[in-house]
PDB file of C-alpha atoms and ligand atoms in Angstrom:
ATOM      1  CA  MET A1129      83.391 127.303  95.227  1.00 48.00           C
ATOM      2  CA  SER A1130      84.950 129.679  92.679  1.00 52.00           C
ATOM      3  CA  ASP A1131      83.658 132.821  94.396  1.00 57.00           C
ATOM      4  CA  ALA A1132      84.613 131.652  97.893  1.00 65.00           C
ATOM      5  CA  VAL A1133      87.724 132.931  99.648  1.00 78.00           C
ATOM      6  CA  SER A1134      90.476 130.341  99.380  1.00 88.00           C
ATOM      7  CA  ASP A1135      91.100 128.547 102.684  1.00 90.00           C
ATOM      8  CA  PRO A1136      93.296 125.614 101.764  1.00 96.00           C
ATOM      9  CA  VAL A1137      93.981 122.859 104.263  1.00 96.00           C
ATOM     10  CA  LEU A1138      96.602 121.279 102.000  1.00 97.00           C
ATOM     11  CA  VAL A1139      98.862 122.880  99.417  1.00 98.00           C
ATOM     12  CA  LEU A1140     101.432 121.020  97.339  1.00 98.00           C
ATOM     13  CA  GLU A1141     103.874 123.299  95.541  1.00 98.00           C
ATOM     14  CA  ALA A1142     106.193 122.223  92.735  1.00 98.00           C
ATOM     15  CA  ILE A1143     106.672 118.725  94.110  1.00 98.00           C
ATOM     16  CA  THR A1144     109.342 116.619  92.422  1.00 98.00           C
ATOM     17  CA  LYS A1145     110.257 113.002  93.091  1.00 97.00           C
ATOM     18  CA  THR A1146     112.621 110.722  91.199  1.00 96.00           C
ATOM     19  CA  TYR A1147     113.239 107.086  92.102  1.00 93.00           C
ATOM     20  CA  GLY A1148     116.225 104.885  91.461  1.00 86.00           C
ATOM     21  CA  ARG A1149     119.433 106.462  90.281  1.00 74.00           C
ATOM     22  CA  GLY A1150     120.969 103.016  89.760  1.00 70.00           C
ATOM     23  CA  VAL A1151     121.619 100.839  86.693  1.00 75.00           C
ATOM     24  CA  ALA A1152     117.996 100.922  85.526  1.00 75.00           C
ATOM     25  CA  GLY A1153     118.191 104.718  85.297  1.00 81.00           C
ATOM     26  CA  PRO A1154     116.098 107.249  87.176  1.00 89.00           C
ATOM     27  CA  VAL A1155     112.289 107.205  87.125  1.00 91.00           C
ATOM     28  CA  ARG A1156     111.032 110.782  87.244  1.00 93.00           C
ATOM     29  CA  VAL A1157     107.622 110.284  88.826  1.00 96.00           C
ATOM     30  CA  LEU A1158     106.658 113.830  89.866  1.00 98.00           C
ATOM     31  CA  THR A1159     108.064 116.746  87.864  1.00 97.00           C
ATOM     32  CA  GLY A1160     106.551 119.797  89.581  1.00 97.00           C
ATOM     33  CA  ALA A1161     103.132 118.812  90.899  1.00 98.00           C
ATOM     34  CA  ASP A1162     100.916 121.578  92.330  1.00 98.00           C
ATOM     35  CA  LEU A1163      97.680 120.919  94.180  1.00 98.00           C
ATOM     36  CA  VAL A1164      95.364 122.924  96.445  1.00 97.00           C
ATOM     37  CA  LEU A1165      92.783 121.194  98.616  1.00 97.00           C
ATOM     38  CA  GLU A1166      90.279 123.635 100.087  1.00 96.00           C
ATOM     39  CA  ARG A1167      88.710 123.089 103.502  1.00 95.00           C
ATOM     40  CA  GLY A1168      85.685 120.808 103.272  1.00 94.00           C
ATOM     41  CA  GLU A1169      86.383 119.865  99.686  1.00 96.00           C
ATOM     42  CA  ILE A1170      86.424 116.328  98.246  1.00 96.00           C
ATOM     43  CA  VAL A1171      88.736 115.961  95.266  1.00 97.00           C
ATOM     44  CA  ALA A1172      89.274 112.926  93.046  1.00 97.00           C
ATOM     45  CA  LEU A1173      92.713 112.157  91.645  1.00 97.00           C
ATOM     46  CA  VAL A1174      92.625 109.976  88.540  1.00 96.00           C
ATOM     47  CA  ALA A1175      95.510 108.562  86.490  1.00 94.00           C
ATOM     48  CA  PRO A1176      96.665 105.263  85.019  1.00 92.00           C
ATOM     49  CA  SER A1177      98.660 102.781  87.071  1.00 92.00           C
ATOM     50  CA  GLY A1178     102.266 103.861  87.497  1.00 93.00           C
ATOM     51  CA  ALA A1179     101.515 107.565  87.010  1.00 95.00           C
ATOM     52  CA  GLY A1180     102.611 108.454  90.549  1.00 96.00           C
ATOM     53  CA  LYS A1181      99.306 108.709  92.431  1.00 96.00           C
ATOM     54  CA  SER A1182     100.499 106.767  95.460  1.00 96.00           C
ATOM     55  CA  THR A1183     103.784 108.672  95.478  1.00 97.00           C
ATOM     56  CA  LEU A1184     101.907 111.994  95.520  1.00 98.00           C
ATOM     57  CA  LEU A1185      99.522 110.820  98.243  1.00 97.00           C
ATOM     58  CA  HIS A1186     102.382 109.552 100.426  1.00 96.00           C
ATOM     59  CA  ILE A1187     104.156 112.899 100.093  1.00 97.00           C
ATOM     60  CA  ALA A1188     100.938 114.802 100.900  1.00 97.00           C
ATOM     61  CA  GLY A1189     100.401 112.545 103.924  1.00 96.00           C
ATOM     62  CA  LEU A1190     103.956 113.054 105.224  1.00 95.00           C
ATOM     63  CA  LEU A1191     104.735 109.354 104.762  1.00 93.00           C
ATOM     64  CA  ASP A1192     107.418 110.245 102.226  1.00 94.00           C
ATOM     65  CA  THR A1193     109.442 113.371 101.424  1.00 94.00           C
ATOM     66  CA  PRO A1194     109.731 115.073  98.033  1.00 96.00           C
ATOM     67  CA  ASP A1195     113.094 115.800  96.366  1.00 96.00           C
ATOM     68  CA  SER A1196     111.986 119.419  96.117  1.00 97.00           C
ATOM     69  CA  GLY A1197     108.844 121.480  96.577  1.00 98.00           C
ATOM     70  CA  ARG A1198     106.678 122.308  99.570  1.00 97.00           C
ATOM     71  CA  VAL A1199     103.935 120.474 101.486  1.00 97.00           C
ATOM     72  CA  ILE A1200     101.835 122.995 103.396  1.00 97.00           C
ATOM     73  CA  ILE A1201      99.273 121.675 105.873  1.00 96.00           C
ATOM     74  CA  ASP A1202      97.000 124.182 107.558  1.00 93.00           C
ATOM     75  CA  GLY A1203      99.376 126.998 106.641  1.00 93.00           C
ATOM     76  CA  LEU A1204     102.524 125.308 107.951  1.00 93.00           C
ATOM     77  CA  ASP A1205     105.315 124.308 105.586  1.00 95.00           C
ATOM     78  CA  MET A1206     105.962 120.716 106.631  1.00 94.00           C
ATOM     79  CA  THR A1207     109.129 120.462 104.535  1.00 91.00           C
ATOM     80  CA  ARG A1208     110.798 122.790 107.050  1.00 91.00           C
ATOM     81  CA  PHE A1209     109.879 120.521 109.971  1.00 91.00           C
ATOM     82  CA  GLY A1210     112.032 117.773 111.429  1.00 90.00           C
ATOM     83  CA  ASP A1211     110.972 114.121 111.612  1.00 90.00           C
ATOM     84  CA  ARG A1212     109.341 114.390 115.029  1.00 90.00           C
ATOM     85  CA  ALA A1213     107.195 117.388 114.163  1.00 90.00           C
ATOM     86  CA  ARG A1214     106.202 115.778 110.852  1.00 91.00           C
ATOM     87  CA  THR A1215     105.227 112.557 112.615  1.00 91.00           C
ATOM     88  CA  ALA A1216     103.120 114.501 115.116  1.00 89.00           C
ATOM     89  CA  ALA A1217     101.403 116.413 112.292  1.00 90.00           C
ATOM     90  CA  ARG A1218     100.758 113.198 110.376  1.00 90.00           C
ATOM     91  CA  ARG A1219      99.221 111.480 113.421  1.00 88.00           C
ATOM     92  CA  GLY A1220      97.037 114.417 114.350  1.00 89.00           C
ATOM     93  CA  GLN A1221      96.019 115.940 111.034  1.00 93.00           C
ATOM     94  CA  VAL A1222      96.088 113.280 108.344  1.00 95.00           C
ATOM     95  CA  GLY A1223      94.025 110.113 107.964  1.00 95.00           C
ATOM     96  CA  PHE A1224      95.204 107.572 105.407  1.00 96.00           C
ATOM     97  CA  ILE A1225      93.196 104.817 103.721  1.00 95.00           C
ATOM     98  CA  TYR A1226      94.866 102.213 101.517  1.00 92.00           C
ATOM     99  CA  GLN A1227      93.494  99.908  98.823  1.00 87.00           C
ATOM    100  CA  PHE A1228      94.131  96.945 101.109  1.00 89.00           C
ATOM    101  CA  HIS A1229      92.880  97.574 104.610  1.00 87.00           C
ATOM    102  CA  HIS A1230      96.255  97.028 106.360  1.00 93.00           C
ATOM    103  CA  LEU A1231      94.458  96.354 109.647  1.00 96.00           C
ATOM    104  CA  LEU A1232      96.547  94.591 112.293  1.00 97.00           C
ATOM    105  CA  PRO A1233      95.345  90.961 112.098  1.00 97.00           C
ATOM    106  CA  GLU A1234      95.916  90.069 115.767  1.00 97.00           C
ATOM    107  CA  PHE A1235      93.776  92.963 117.023  1.00 98.00           C
ATOM    108  CA  THR A1236      89.996  93.396 117.005  1.00 98.00           C
ATOM    109  CA  ALA A1237      88.205  96.019 114.923  1.00 98.00           C
ATOM    110  CA  LEU A1238      87.841  98.117 118.061  1.00 98.00           C
ATOM    111  CA  GLU A1239      91.530  97.837 118.957  1.00 98.00           C
ATOM    112  CA  ASN A1240      92.548  98.750 115.410  1.00 98.00           C
ATOM    113  CA  VAL A1241      90.641 102.032 115.822  1.00 98.00           C
ATOM    114  CA  VAL A1242      91.894 102.569 119.396  1.00 98.00           C
ATOM    115  CA  LEU A1243      95.628 102.106 118.703  1.00 97.00           C
ATOM    116  CA  PRO A1244      96.245 105.274 116.620  1.00 95.00           C
ATOM    117  CA  GLN A1245      94.562 107.271 119.367  1.00 96.00           C
ATOM    118  CA  LEU A1246      96.829 105.786 122.044  1.00 96.00           C
ATOM    119  CA  ALA A1247      99.806 106.710 119.831  1.00 92.00           C
ATOM    120  CA  ASN A1248      98.371 110.232 119.896  1.00 90.00           C
ATOM    121  CA  ALA A1249      98.214 110.182 123.735  1.00 92.00           C
ATOM    122  CA  VAL A1250      94.416 109.875 124.009  1.00 95.00           C
ATOM    123  CA  PRO A1251      93.388 108.143 127.278  1.00 97.00           C
ATOM    124  CA  ARG A1252      92.212 104.552 126.805  1.00 97.00           C
ATOM    125  CA  ALA A1253      88.592 105.033 127.925  1.00 97.00           C
ATOM    126  CA  GLU A1254      88.133 108.017 125.658  1.00 98.00           C
ATOM    127  CA  ALA A1255      89.759 106.192 122.744  1.00 98.00           C
ATOM    128  CA  ASP A1256      87.461 103.203 123.312  1.00 98.00           C
ATOM    129  CA  GLN A1257      84.378 105.359 123.295  1.00 98.00           C
ATOM    130  CA  ARG A1258      85.376 107.198 120.138  1.00 97.00           C
ATOM    131  CA  ALA A1259      86.210 103.902 118.402  1.00 98.00           C
ATOM    132  CA  ARG A1260      82.777 102.499 119.270  1.00 98.00           C
ATOM    133  CA  GLU A1261      81.070 105.634 117.948  1.00 97.00           C
ATOM    134  CA  LEU A1262      83.034 105.519 114.714  1.00 96.00           C
ATOM    135  CA  LEU A1263      82.294 101.814 114.193  1.00 97.00           C
ATOM    136  CA  ALA A1264      78.598 102.395 114.904  1.00 96.00           C
ATOM    137  CA  GLY A1265      78.652 105.198 112.341  1.00 93.00           C
ATOM    138  CA  VAL A1266      79.672 102.777 109.588  1.00 94.00           C
ATOM    139  CA  GLY A1267      77.189 100.107 110.697  1.00 94.00           C
ATOM    140  CA  LEU A1268      79.681  97.913 112.553  1.00 96.00           C
ATOM    141  CA  ALA A1269      78.613  98.380 116.186  1.00 96.00           C
ATOM    142  CA  ASP A1270      78.124  94.634 116.579  1.00 97.00           C
ATOM    143  CA  ARG A1271      81.465  93.703 114.985  1.00 97.00           C
ATOM    144  CA  ALA A1272      83.742  95.645 117.341  1.00 97.00           C
ATOM    145  CA  GLU A1273      85.189  92.523 118.948  1.00 97.00           C
ATOM    146  CA  HIS A1274      85.879  90.722 115.674  1.00 98.00           C
ATOM    147  CA  ARG A1275      89.316  90.390 114.129  1.00 98.00           C
ATOM    148  CA  PRO A1276      89.897  91.429 110.500  1.00 97.00           C
ATOM    149  CA  ALA A1277      89.892  87.803 109.281  1.00 97.00           C
ATOM    150  CA  GLN A1278      86.346  87.401 110.667  1.00 97.00           C
ATOM    151  CA  LEU A1279      85.078  90.338 108.592  1.00 97.00           C
ATOM    152  CA  SER A1280      84.196  90.639 104.901  1.00 95.00           C
ATOM    153  CA  GLY A1281      86.278  92.785 102.550  1.00 95.00           C
ATOM    154  CA  GLY A1282      83.757  95.616 102.721  1.00 95.00           C
ATOM    155  CA  GLU A1283      83.606  95.428 106.515  1.00 96.00           C
ATOM    156  CA  GLN A1284      87.401  95.421 106.779  1.00 96.00           C
ATOM    157  CA  GLN A1285      87.547  98.544 104.666  1.00 95.00           C
ATOM    158  CA  ARG A1286      84.890 100.257 106.786  1.00 96.00           C
ATOM    159  CA  VAL A1287      87.023  99.542 109.880  1.00 97.00           C
ATOM    160  CA  ALA A1288      89.986 101.038 108.012  1.00 96.00           C
ATOM    161  CA  PHE A1289      87.897 104.201 107.434  1.00 96.00           C
ATOM    162  CA  CYS A1290      87.256 104.413 111.180  1.00 96.00           C
ATOM    163  CA  ARG A1291      90.943 103.953 111.894  1.00 97.00           C
ATOM    164  CA  ALA A1292      91.759 106.809 109.487  1.00 96.00           C
ATOM    165  CA  MET A1293      89.210 108.986 111.316  1.00 96.00           C
ATOM    166  CA  ALA A1294      90.365 107.947 114.781  1.00 96.00           C
ATOM    167  CA  ASN A1295      92.329 111.103 115.568  1.00 95.00           C
ATOM    168  CA  ALA A1296      89.782 113.439 113.916  1.00 94.00           C
ATOM    169  CA  PRO A1297      92.119 114.472 111.085  1.00 95.00           C
ATOM    170  CA  GLN A1298      91.618 117.556 108.941  1.00 95.00           C
ATOM    171  CA  ILE A1299      92.667 115.777 105.781  1.00 97.00           C
ATOM    172  CA  LEU A1300      91.698 112.342 104.555  1.00 97.00           C
ATOM    173  CA  LEU A1301      93.903 110.755 101.904  1.00 97.00           C
ATOM    174  CA  ALA A1302      92.526 107.611 100.274  1.00 97.00           C
ATOM    175  CA  ASP A1303      94.480 105.508  97.776  1.00 96.00           C
ATOM    176  CA  GLU A1304      91.974 103.540  95.662  1.00 94.00           C
ATOM    177  CA  PRO A1305      89.933 102.877  98.814  1.00 93.00           C
ATOM    178  CA  THR A1306      87.445 100.552  97.147  1.00 91.00           C
ATOM    179  CA  GLY A1307      89.746  99.204  94.431  1.00 87.00           C
ATOM    180  CA  ASN A1308      90.023  95.799  96.068  1.00 87.00           C
ATOM    181  CA  LEU A1309      86.258  95.171  96.342  1.00 90.00           C
ATOM    182  CA  ASP A1310      83.726  93.742  93.900  1.00 91.00           C
ATOM    183  CA  PRO A1311      81.689  96.442  92.087  1.00 89.00           C
ATOM    184  CA  ALA A1312      78.511  96.157  94.213  1.00 90.00           C
ATOM    185  CA  THR A1313      80.430  96.213  97.507  1.00 92.00           C
ATOM    186  CA  SER A1314      82.655  98.983  96.182  1.00 91.00           C
ATOM    187  CA  ASP A1315      79.605 101.203  95.549  1.00 91.00           C
ATOM    188  CA  GLN A1316      78.179 100.517  99.030  1.00 91.00           C
ATOM    189  CA  VAL A1317      81.453 101.110 100.818  1.00 92.00           C
ATOM    190  CA  PHE A1318      82.071 104.236  98.780  1.00 92.00           C
ATOM    191  CA  ASP A1319      78.671 105.576  99.886  1.00 93.00           C
ATOM    192  CA  VAL A1320      79.732 105.036 103.505  1.00 93.00           C
ATOM    193  CA  LEU A1321      82.996 106.873 102.855  1.00 94.00           C
ATOM    194  CA  MET A1322      81.290 109.846 101.197  1.00 93.00           C
ATOM    195  CA  GLU A1323      78.720 110.075 103.995  1.00 93.00           C
ATOM    196  CA  MET A1324      81.494 110.010 106.596  1.00 92.00           C
ATOM    197  CA  VAL A1325      83.518 112.709 104.841  1.00 93.00           C
ATOM    198  CA  ARG A1326      80.528 114.980 104.152  1.00 92.00           C
ATOM    199  CA  GLY A1327      79.199 114.457 107.675  1.00 91.00           C
ATOM    200  CA  THR A1328      82.418 115.624 109.325  1.00 92.00           C
ATOM    201  CA  GLY A1329      83.202 118.479 106.927  1.00 89.00           C
ATOM    202  CA  LEU A1330      86.575 116.879 106.311  1.00 94.00           C
ATOM    203  CA  SER A1331      88.760 117.620 103.280  1.00 97.00           C
ATOM    204  CA  ALA A1332      89.570 114.560 101.207  1.00 97.00           C
ATOM    205  CA  LEU A1333      91.809 113.636  98.317  1.00 98.00           C
ATOM    206  CA  ILE A1334      90.681 110.315  96.895  1.00 97.00           C
ATOM    207  CA  VAL A1335      92.547 108.326  94.254  1.00 96.00           C
ATOM    208  CA  THR A1336      90.255 106.233  92.092  1.00 91.00           C
ATOM    209  CA  HIS A1337      90.157 104.508  88.718  1.00 86.00           C
ATOM    210  CA  ASN A1338      86.394 104.626  88.745  1.00 87.00           C
ATOM    211  CA  LEU A1339      85.201 107.676  86.806  1.00 90.00           C
ATOM    212  CA  ALA A1340      81.608 107.266  87.998  1.00 89.00           C
ATOM    213  CA  LEU A1341      82.860 107.541  91.590  1.00 90.00           C
ATOM    214  CA  ALA A1342      85.199 110.408  90.686  1.00 93.00           C
ATOM    215  CA  GLU A1343      82.301 112.418  89.295  1.00 92.00           C
ATOM    216  CA  ARG A1344      80.520 112.295  92.649  1.00 91.00           C
ATOM    217  CA  MET A1345      83.287 114.415  94.175  1.00 94.00           C
ATOM    218  CA  ASP A1346      83.581 118.218  94.088  1.00 95.00           C
ATOM    219  CA  ARG A1347      86.433 118.273  91.553  1.00 96.00           C
ATOM    220  CA  VAL A1348      88.362 115.789  89.471  1.00 97.00           C
ATOM    221  CA  LEU A1349      92.115 116.182  88.941  1.00 97.00           C
ATOM    222  CA  TYR A1350      94.388 114.102  86.736  1.00 97.00           C
ATOM    223  CA  LEU A1351      98.064 113.277  87.064  1.00 96.00           C
ATOM    224  CA  ARG A1352      99.849 113.587  83.726  1.00 96.00           C
ATOM    225  CA  ASP A1353     103.602 113.581  83.032  1.00 96.00           C
ATOM    226  CA  GLY A1354     104.269 114.050  86.735  1.00 97.00           C
ATOM    227  CA  GLN A1355     102.010 117.080  87.116  1.00 97.00           C
ATOM    228  CA  VAL A1356      98.485 117.607  88.429  1.00 98.00           C
ATOM    229  CA  VAL A1357      96.108 118.904  85.767  1.00 96.00           C
ATOM    230  CA  PRO A1358      92.381 119.738  85.897  1.00 93.00           C
ATOM    231  CA  GLY A1359      89.837 117.617  84.061  1.00 78.00           C
TER     232      GLY A1359
HETATM  233  P1  ADP B1314     100.473 104.762  90.956  1.00 57.93           P
HETATM  234  O1  ADP B1314     100.048 104.808  92.379  1.00 57.93           O
HETATM  235  O2  ADP B1314      99.905 105.866  90.110  1.00 57.93           O
HETATM  236  O3  ADP B1314     100.234 103.427  90.334  1.00 57.93           O
HETATM  237  P2  ADP B1314     103.162 104.939  92.056  1.00 57.93           P
HETATM  238  O4  ADP B1314     103.249 106.258  92.715  1.00 57.93           O
HETATM  239  O5  ADP B1314     102.988 103.757  92.916  1.00 57.93           O
HETATM  240  O6  ADP B1314     102.064 105.002  90.893  1.00 57.93           O
HETATM  241  O7  ADP B1314     104.490 104.707  91.213  1.00 57.93           O
HETATM  242  C1  ADP B1314     104.931 105.614  90.195  1.00 57.93           C
HETATM  243  C2  ADP B1314     106.217 105.092  89.561  1.00 57.93           C
HETATM  244  O8  ADP B1314     107.261 105.117  90.501  1.00 57.93           O
HETATM  245  C3  ADP B1314     106.111 103.666  89.050  1.00 57.93           C
HETATM  246  O9  ADP B1314     106.864 103.573  87.854  1.00 57.93           O
HETATM  247  C4  ADP B1314     106.761 102.881  90.157  1.00 57.93           C
HETATM  248  O10 ADP B1314     107.327 101.697  89.668  1.00 57.93           O
HETATM  249  C5  ADP B1314     107.818 103.824  90.657  1.00 57.93           C
HETATM  250  N1  ADP B1314     108.099 103.644  92.093  1.00 57.93           N
HETATM  251  C6  ADP B1314     107.209 103.789  93.112  1.00 57.93           C
HETATM  252  N2  ADP B1314     107.810 103.586  94.306  1.00 57.93           N
HETATM  253  C7  ADP B1314     109.105 103.300  94.032  1.00 57.93           C
HETATM  254  C8  ADP B1314     110.260 103.007  94.829  1.00 57.93           C
HETATM  255  N3  ADP B1314     110.189 102.985  96.172  1.00 57.93           N
HETATM  256  N4  ADP B1314     111.433 102.772  94.191  1.00 57.93           N
HETATM  257  C9  ADP B1314     111.514 102.823  92.847  1.00 57.93           C
HETATM  258  N5  ADP B1314     110.486 103.097  92.019  1.00 57.93           N
HETATM  259  C10 ADP B1314     109.282 103.332  92.607  1.00 57.93           C
HETATM  260 MG1   MG B1315      99.079 103.417  93.531  1.00 57.93          MG
END
């Protein structure tokens, strides 16, 4: 996409984050990280454990705030927004997928996909219909009424994908989304994820340790010494 006009959906500018100023001394995790995610682009983020991948993803997804730097989503500088506006932007524009599904155990697959929509003021009937469509799209139409404990690891993760897509976000952030699955299941579930992202024209930033998976994305970025560097 080098000759295309830049139309970024997410821009991170000079992000810094340091943890723990106590007895153990500060941990400087991000030291000026820059990242541009173009519309419709799927980017892999690769780095060893402890490098700050989750920290960066949480900041990009407005789940955490940087010490300095800017998070720009769809042209708006989120670091200038208050908590309420940031929460609204996060609910409406960002979908998050974790390594462990983090589904609510007492709710069915369907309800887990409905709840974020209700939080976003979508009427119940509409939310139900969208949840059923999303579940059908990942091959789980007949598992809608099952609770997470009644589903396999791969199925749980597919429900988590649907939940992340529930409010039709512009940006999908995935933190080692198949890292908790056996290799065969991981490949299958990753195929479902890629199909979903490509099919909706979504922009995605996907953290992975798996270089074979990373190479299937549009670009691979690394996190080194607290900064984002190209491959
Ligand atoms: P990764 O996802 O690449 O494994 P993380 O972003 O989770 O890395 O963590 C980066 C570093 O920051 C690690 O050294 C971790 O121990 C530290 N860290 C993460 N979260 C916190 C926290 N809330 N308080 C203190 N240190 C933290
Ligand atoms: Mg992590």
